[in-house]
Coordinates of C-alpha atoms and ligand atoms in Angstrom, one line a residue:
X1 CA 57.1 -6.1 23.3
X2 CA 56.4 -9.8 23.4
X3 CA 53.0 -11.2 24.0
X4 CA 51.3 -12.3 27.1
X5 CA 51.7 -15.7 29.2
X6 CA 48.3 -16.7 28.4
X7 CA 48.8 -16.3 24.1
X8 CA 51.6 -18.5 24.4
X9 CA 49.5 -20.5 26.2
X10 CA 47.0 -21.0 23.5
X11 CA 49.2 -21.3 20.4
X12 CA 51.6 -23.7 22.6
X13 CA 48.4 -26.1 23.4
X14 CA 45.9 -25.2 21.0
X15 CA 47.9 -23.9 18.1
X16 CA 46.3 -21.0 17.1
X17 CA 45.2 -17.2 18.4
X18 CA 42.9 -14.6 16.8
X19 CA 45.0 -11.0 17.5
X20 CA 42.4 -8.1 17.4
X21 CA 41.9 -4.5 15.3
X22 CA 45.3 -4.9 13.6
X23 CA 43.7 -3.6 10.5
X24 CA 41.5 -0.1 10.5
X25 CA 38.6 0.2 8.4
X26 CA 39.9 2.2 6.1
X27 CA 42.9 -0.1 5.8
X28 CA 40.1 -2.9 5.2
X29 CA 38.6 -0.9 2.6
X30 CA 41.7 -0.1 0.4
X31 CA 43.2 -3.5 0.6
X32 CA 39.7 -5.1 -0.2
X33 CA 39.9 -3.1 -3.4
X34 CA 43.3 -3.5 -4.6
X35 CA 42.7 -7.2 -4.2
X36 CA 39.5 -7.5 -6.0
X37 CA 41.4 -5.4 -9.1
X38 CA 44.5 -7.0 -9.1
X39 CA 42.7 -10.4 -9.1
X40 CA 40.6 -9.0 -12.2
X41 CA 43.6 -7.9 -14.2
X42 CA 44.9 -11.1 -13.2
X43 CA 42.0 -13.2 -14.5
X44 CA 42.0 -11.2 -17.5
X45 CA 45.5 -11.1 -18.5
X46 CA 45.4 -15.2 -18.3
X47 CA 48.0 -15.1 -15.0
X48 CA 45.1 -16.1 -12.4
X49 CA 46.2 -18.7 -9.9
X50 CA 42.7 -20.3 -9.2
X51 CA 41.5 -23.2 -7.0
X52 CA 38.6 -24.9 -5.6
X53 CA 37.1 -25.9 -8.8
X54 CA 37.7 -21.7 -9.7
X55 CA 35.8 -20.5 -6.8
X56 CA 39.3 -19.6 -5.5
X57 CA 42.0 -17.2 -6.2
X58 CA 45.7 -16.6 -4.8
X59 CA 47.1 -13.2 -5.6
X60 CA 50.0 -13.5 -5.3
X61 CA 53.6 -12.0 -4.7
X62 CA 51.8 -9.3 -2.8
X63 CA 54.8 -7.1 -2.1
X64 CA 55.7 -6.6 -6.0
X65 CA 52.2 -5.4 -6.2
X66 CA 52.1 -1.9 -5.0
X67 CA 53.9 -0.1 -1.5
X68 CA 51.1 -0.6 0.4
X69 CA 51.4 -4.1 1.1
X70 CA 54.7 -3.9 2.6
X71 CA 53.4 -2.5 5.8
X72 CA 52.3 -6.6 6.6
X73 CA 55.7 -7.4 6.3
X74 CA 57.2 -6.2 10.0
X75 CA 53.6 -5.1 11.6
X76 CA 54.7 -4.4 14.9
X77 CA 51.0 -6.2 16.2
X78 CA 51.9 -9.0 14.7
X79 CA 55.8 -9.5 15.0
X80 CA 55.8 -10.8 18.7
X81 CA 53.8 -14.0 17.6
X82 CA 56.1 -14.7 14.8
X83 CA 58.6 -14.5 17.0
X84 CA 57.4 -16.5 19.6
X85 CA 57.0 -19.2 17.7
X86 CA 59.6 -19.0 15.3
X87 CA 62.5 -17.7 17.0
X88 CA 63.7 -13.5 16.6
X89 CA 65.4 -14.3 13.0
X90 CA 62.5 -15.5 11.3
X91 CA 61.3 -15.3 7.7
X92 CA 58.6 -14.5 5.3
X93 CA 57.9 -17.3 2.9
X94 CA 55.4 -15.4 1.4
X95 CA 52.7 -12.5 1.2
X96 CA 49.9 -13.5 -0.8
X97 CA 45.9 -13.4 -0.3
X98 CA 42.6 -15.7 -0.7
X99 CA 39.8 -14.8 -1.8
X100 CA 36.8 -17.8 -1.9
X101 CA 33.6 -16.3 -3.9
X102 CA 30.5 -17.6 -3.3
X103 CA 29.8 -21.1 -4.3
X104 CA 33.1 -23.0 -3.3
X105 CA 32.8 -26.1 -1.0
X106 CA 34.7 -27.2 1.5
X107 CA 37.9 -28.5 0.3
X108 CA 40.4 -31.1 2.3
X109 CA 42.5 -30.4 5.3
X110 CA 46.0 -29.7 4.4
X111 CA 49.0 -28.4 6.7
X112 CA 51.6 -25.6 5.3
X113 CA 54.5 -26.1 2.4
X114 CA 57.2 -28.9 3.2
X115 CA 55.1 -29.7 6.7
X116 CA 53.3 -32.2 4.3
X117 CA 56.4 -33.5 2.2
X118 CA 58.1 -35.0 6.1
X119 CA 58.1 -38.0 7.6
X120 CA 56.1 -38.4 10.4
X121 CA 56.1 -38.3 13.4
X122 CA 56.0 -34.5 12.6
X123 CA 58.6 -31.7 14.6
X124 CA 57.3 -31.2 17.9
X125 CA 58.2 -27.4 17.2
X126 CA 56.8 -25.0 15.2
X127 CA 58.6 -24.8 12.0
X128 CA 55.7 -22.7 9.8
X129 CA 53.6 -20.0 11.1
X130 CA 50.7 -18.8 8.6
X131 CA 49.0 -15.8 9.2
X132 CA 44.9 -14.4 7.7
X133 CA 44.6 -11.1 7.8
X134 CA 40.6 -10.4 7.7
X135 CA 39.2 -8.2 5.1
X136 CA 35.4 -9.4 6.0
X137 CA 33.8 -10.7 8.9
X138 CA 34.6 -14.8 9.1
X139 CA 32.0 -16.9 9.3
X140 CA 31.1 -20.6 9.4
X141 CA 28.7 -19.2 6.0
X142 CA 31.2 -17.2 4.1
X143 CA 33.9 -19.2 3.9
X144 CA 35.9 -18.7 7.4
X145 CA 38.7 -20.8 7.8
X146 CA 38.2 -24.5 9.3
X147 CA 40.7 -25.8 11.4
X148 CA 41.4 -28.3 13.9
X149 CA 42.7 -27.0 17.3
X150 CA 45.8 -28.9 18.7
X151 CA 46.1 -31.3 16.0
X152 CA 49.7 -29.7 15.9
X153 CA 50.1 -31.9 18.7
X154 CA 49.1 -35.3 16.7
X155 CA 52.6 -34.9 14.7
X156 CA 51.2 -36.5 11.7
X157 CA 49.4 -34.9 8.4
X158 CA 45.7 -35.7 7.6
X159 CA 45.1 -38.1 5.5
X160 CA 44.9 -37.1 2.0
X161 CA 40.9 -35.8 0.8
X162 CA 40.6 -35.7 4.6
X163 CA 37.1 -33.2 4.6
X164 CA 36.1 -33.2 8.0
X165 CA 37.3 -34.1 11.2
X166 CA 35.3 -34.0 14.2
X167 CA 37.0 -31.5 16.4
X168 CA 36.7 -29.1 13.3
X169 CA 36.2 -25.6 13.9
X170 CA 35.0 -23.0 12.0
X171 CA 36.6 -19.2 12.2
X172 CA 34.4 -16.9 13.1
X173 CA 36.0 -13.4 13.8
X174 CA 35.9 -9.7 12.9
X175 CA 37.5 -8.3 9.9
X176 CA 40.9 -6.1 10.3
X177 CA 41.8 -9.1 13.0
X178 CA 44.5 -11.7 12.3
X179 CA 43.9 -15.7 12.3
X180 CA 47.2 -16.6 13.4
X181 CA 48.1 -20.8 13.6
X182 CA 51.1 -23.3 13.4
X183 CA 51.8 -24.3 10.1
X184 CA 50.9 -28.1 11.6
X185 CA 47.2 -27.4 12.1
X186 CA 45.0 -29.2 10.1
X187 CA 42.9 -26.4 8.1
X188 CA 41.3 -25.5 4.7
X189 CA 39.6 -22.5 3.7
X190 CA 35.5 -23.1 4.0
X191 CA 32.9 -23.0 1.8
X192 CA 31.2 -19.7 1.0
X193 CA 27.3 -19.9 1.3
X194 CA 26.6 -15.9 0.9
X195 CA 26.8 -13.7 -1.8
X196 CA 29.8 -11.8 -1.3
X197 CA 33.7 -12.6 -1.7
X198 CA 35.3 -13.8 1.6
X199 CA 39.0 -12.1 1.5
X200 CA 42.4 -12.4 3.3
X201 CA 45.3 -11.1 3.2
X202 CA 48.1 -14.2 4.0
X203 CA 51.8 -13.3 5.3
X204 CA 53.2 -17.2 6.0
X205 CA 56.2 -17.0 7.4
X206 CA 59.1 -19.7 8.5
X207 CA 62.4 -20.5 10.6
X208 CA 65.1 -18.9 9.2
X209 CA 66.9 -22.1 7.9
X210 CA 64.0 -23.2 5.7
X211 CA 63.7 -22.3 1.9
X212 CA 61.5 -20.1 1.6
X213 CA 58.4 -20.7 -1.2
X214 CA 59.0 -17.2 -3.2
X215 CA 62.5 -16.4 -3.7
X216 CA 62.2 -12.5 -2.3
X217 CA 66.3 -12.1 -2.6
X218 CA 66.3 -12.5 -6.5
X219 CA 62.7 -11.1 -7.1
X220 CA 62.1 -8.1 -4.7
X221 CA 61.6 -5.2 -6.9
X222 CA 64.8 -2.8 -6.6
X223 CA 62.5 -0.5 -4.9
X224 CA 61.1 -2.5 -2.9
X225 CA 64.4 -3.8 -1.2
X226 CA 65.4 0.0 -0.8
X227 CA 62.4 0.7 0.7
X228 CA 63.1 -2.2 3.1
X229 CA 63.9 -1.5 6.9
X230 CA 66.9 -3.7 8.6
X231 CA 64.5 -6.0 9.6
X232 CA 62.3 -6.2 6.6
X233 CA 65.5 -7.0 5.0
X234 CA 65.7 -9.8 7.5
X235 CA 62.2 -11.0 7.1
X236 CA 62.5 -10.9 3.1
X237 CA 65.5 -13.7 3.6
X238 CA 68.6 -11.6 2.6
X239 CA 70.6 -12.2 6.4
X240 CA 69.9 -15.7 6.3
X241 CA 71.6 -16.2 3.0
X242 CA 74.6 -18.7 2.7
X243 CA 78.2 -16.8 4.2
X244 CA 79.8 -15.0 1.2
X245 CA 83.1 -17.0 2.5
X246 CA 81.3 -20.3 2.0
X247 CA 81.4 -19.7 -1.7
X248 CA 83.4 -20.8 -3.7
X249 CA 87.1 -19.7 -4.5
X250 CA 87.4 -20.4 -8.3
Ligands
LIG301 O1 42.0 -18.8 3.1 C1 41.9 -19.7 4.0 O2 40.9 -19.7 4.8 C2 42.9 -20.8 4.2 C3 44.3 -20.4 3.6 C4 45.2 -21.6 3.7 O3 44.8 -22.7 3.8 C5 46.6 -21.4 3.7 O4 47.1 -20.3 3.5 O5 47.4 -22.4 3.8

């Protein structure tokens, strides 16, 4: 099923869409609690990828981390806008999660992986597609995404330390929804205000004929590639491998 005339609309003009209830509460609930103890054993075993002055944590390499994580990888409520924007062969780059605890400030704009290594004028075409999947409320207080609408459409990157721009906007939406945006939007996570952990969930994915960030055809754990449907097995990266006849002979 692909997605409606007015949703390509939006992320064609604007450059980003908010996809409702993809997530249950219970859903909400276990993920919310894996994350928060994986990023515990993480910050405790020395591993923790921290940011924003250690407000900030990645977990990362979400789909060695336990079975329940795959089911992001091919989400049938989400696979449409991937593949509107990125074409039916698409990628993950990867599966990973943010979670901003009280006290971090608003950091600079950036836009996604290689996007910011290019020379402008930027591609006109989407060539990154980053995905939040909500495991609280958003909110302009705790930490909800900020983002520029349509600056896709300036083709250029902001300006490094870039903090605010003034056609920012500040997420608000529901938790188990999905922030969906071209990796060319100017966005950063916000600063948290409250007094709880603000949480997603992050599947980024890109065109099939870009490197992708984590190497899932040498890392996937075995069990995790048999577990894989065919096009889970296509999303992790292995059918857009170089031929086997292009290697070489001798
Ligand atoms: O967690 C957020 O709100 C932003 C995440 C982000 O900037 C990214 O994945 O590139």
């Amino acid at each position: 099923m692909g997605i409606s005339t007015e949703q390509q609309q939006q992320l064609d003009e604007l450059g980003y869409t908010v996809i409702p209830d993809v997530l249950s509460e219970t859903e909400i609930m276990v993920y919310r609690k894996r994350l928060l103890k994986l990023a515990k054993l993480e910050q405790e075993d020395k591993t923790a990828n921290m940011h924003t002055e250690n407000k900030g944590q990645l977990v990362r390499w979400l789909v060695n981390k336990g079975e329940l994580f795959e089911k992001l990888v091919a989400h049938p409520k989400v696979v449409p806008y991937f593949e509107y924007m990125l074409g039916p062969d698409y990628i993950l780059s990867t599966l990973t999660s943010n979670i901003i605890s009280p006290e971090a400030k608003d950091g600079p704009y950036h836009i996604d992986n290689a996007l910011g290594q290019m020379p402008e004028p930027l591609p006109s075409f989407p060539m990154f597609v980053n995905s939040l999947w909500l495991l609280n409320d958003f909110t302009p207080e705790n930490g909800g995404t900020r983002f520029v609408p349509a600056s896709h459409r300036r083709l250029k990157k902001p300006s490094p330390n870039l903090i605010y721009d003034p056609e920012e906007v500040r997420l608000t939406a529901k938790k188990g929804s999905v922030f969906l945006f071209n990796g060319a939007i100017w966005h950063a996570a916000g600063g948290n205000k409250t007094t709880e952990p603000r949480i997603a969930l992050i599947c980024f994915c890109c065109r099939s004929f870009i490197k992708q960030m984590f190497d899932f055809v040498h890392y996937l754990k075995p069990e995790v590639v048999d577990r894989a449907t065919p096009e889970m097995y296509r999303i992790y990266g292995f059918d857009s491998q170089p031929m086997p006849t292009d290697t070489p002979k001798d």
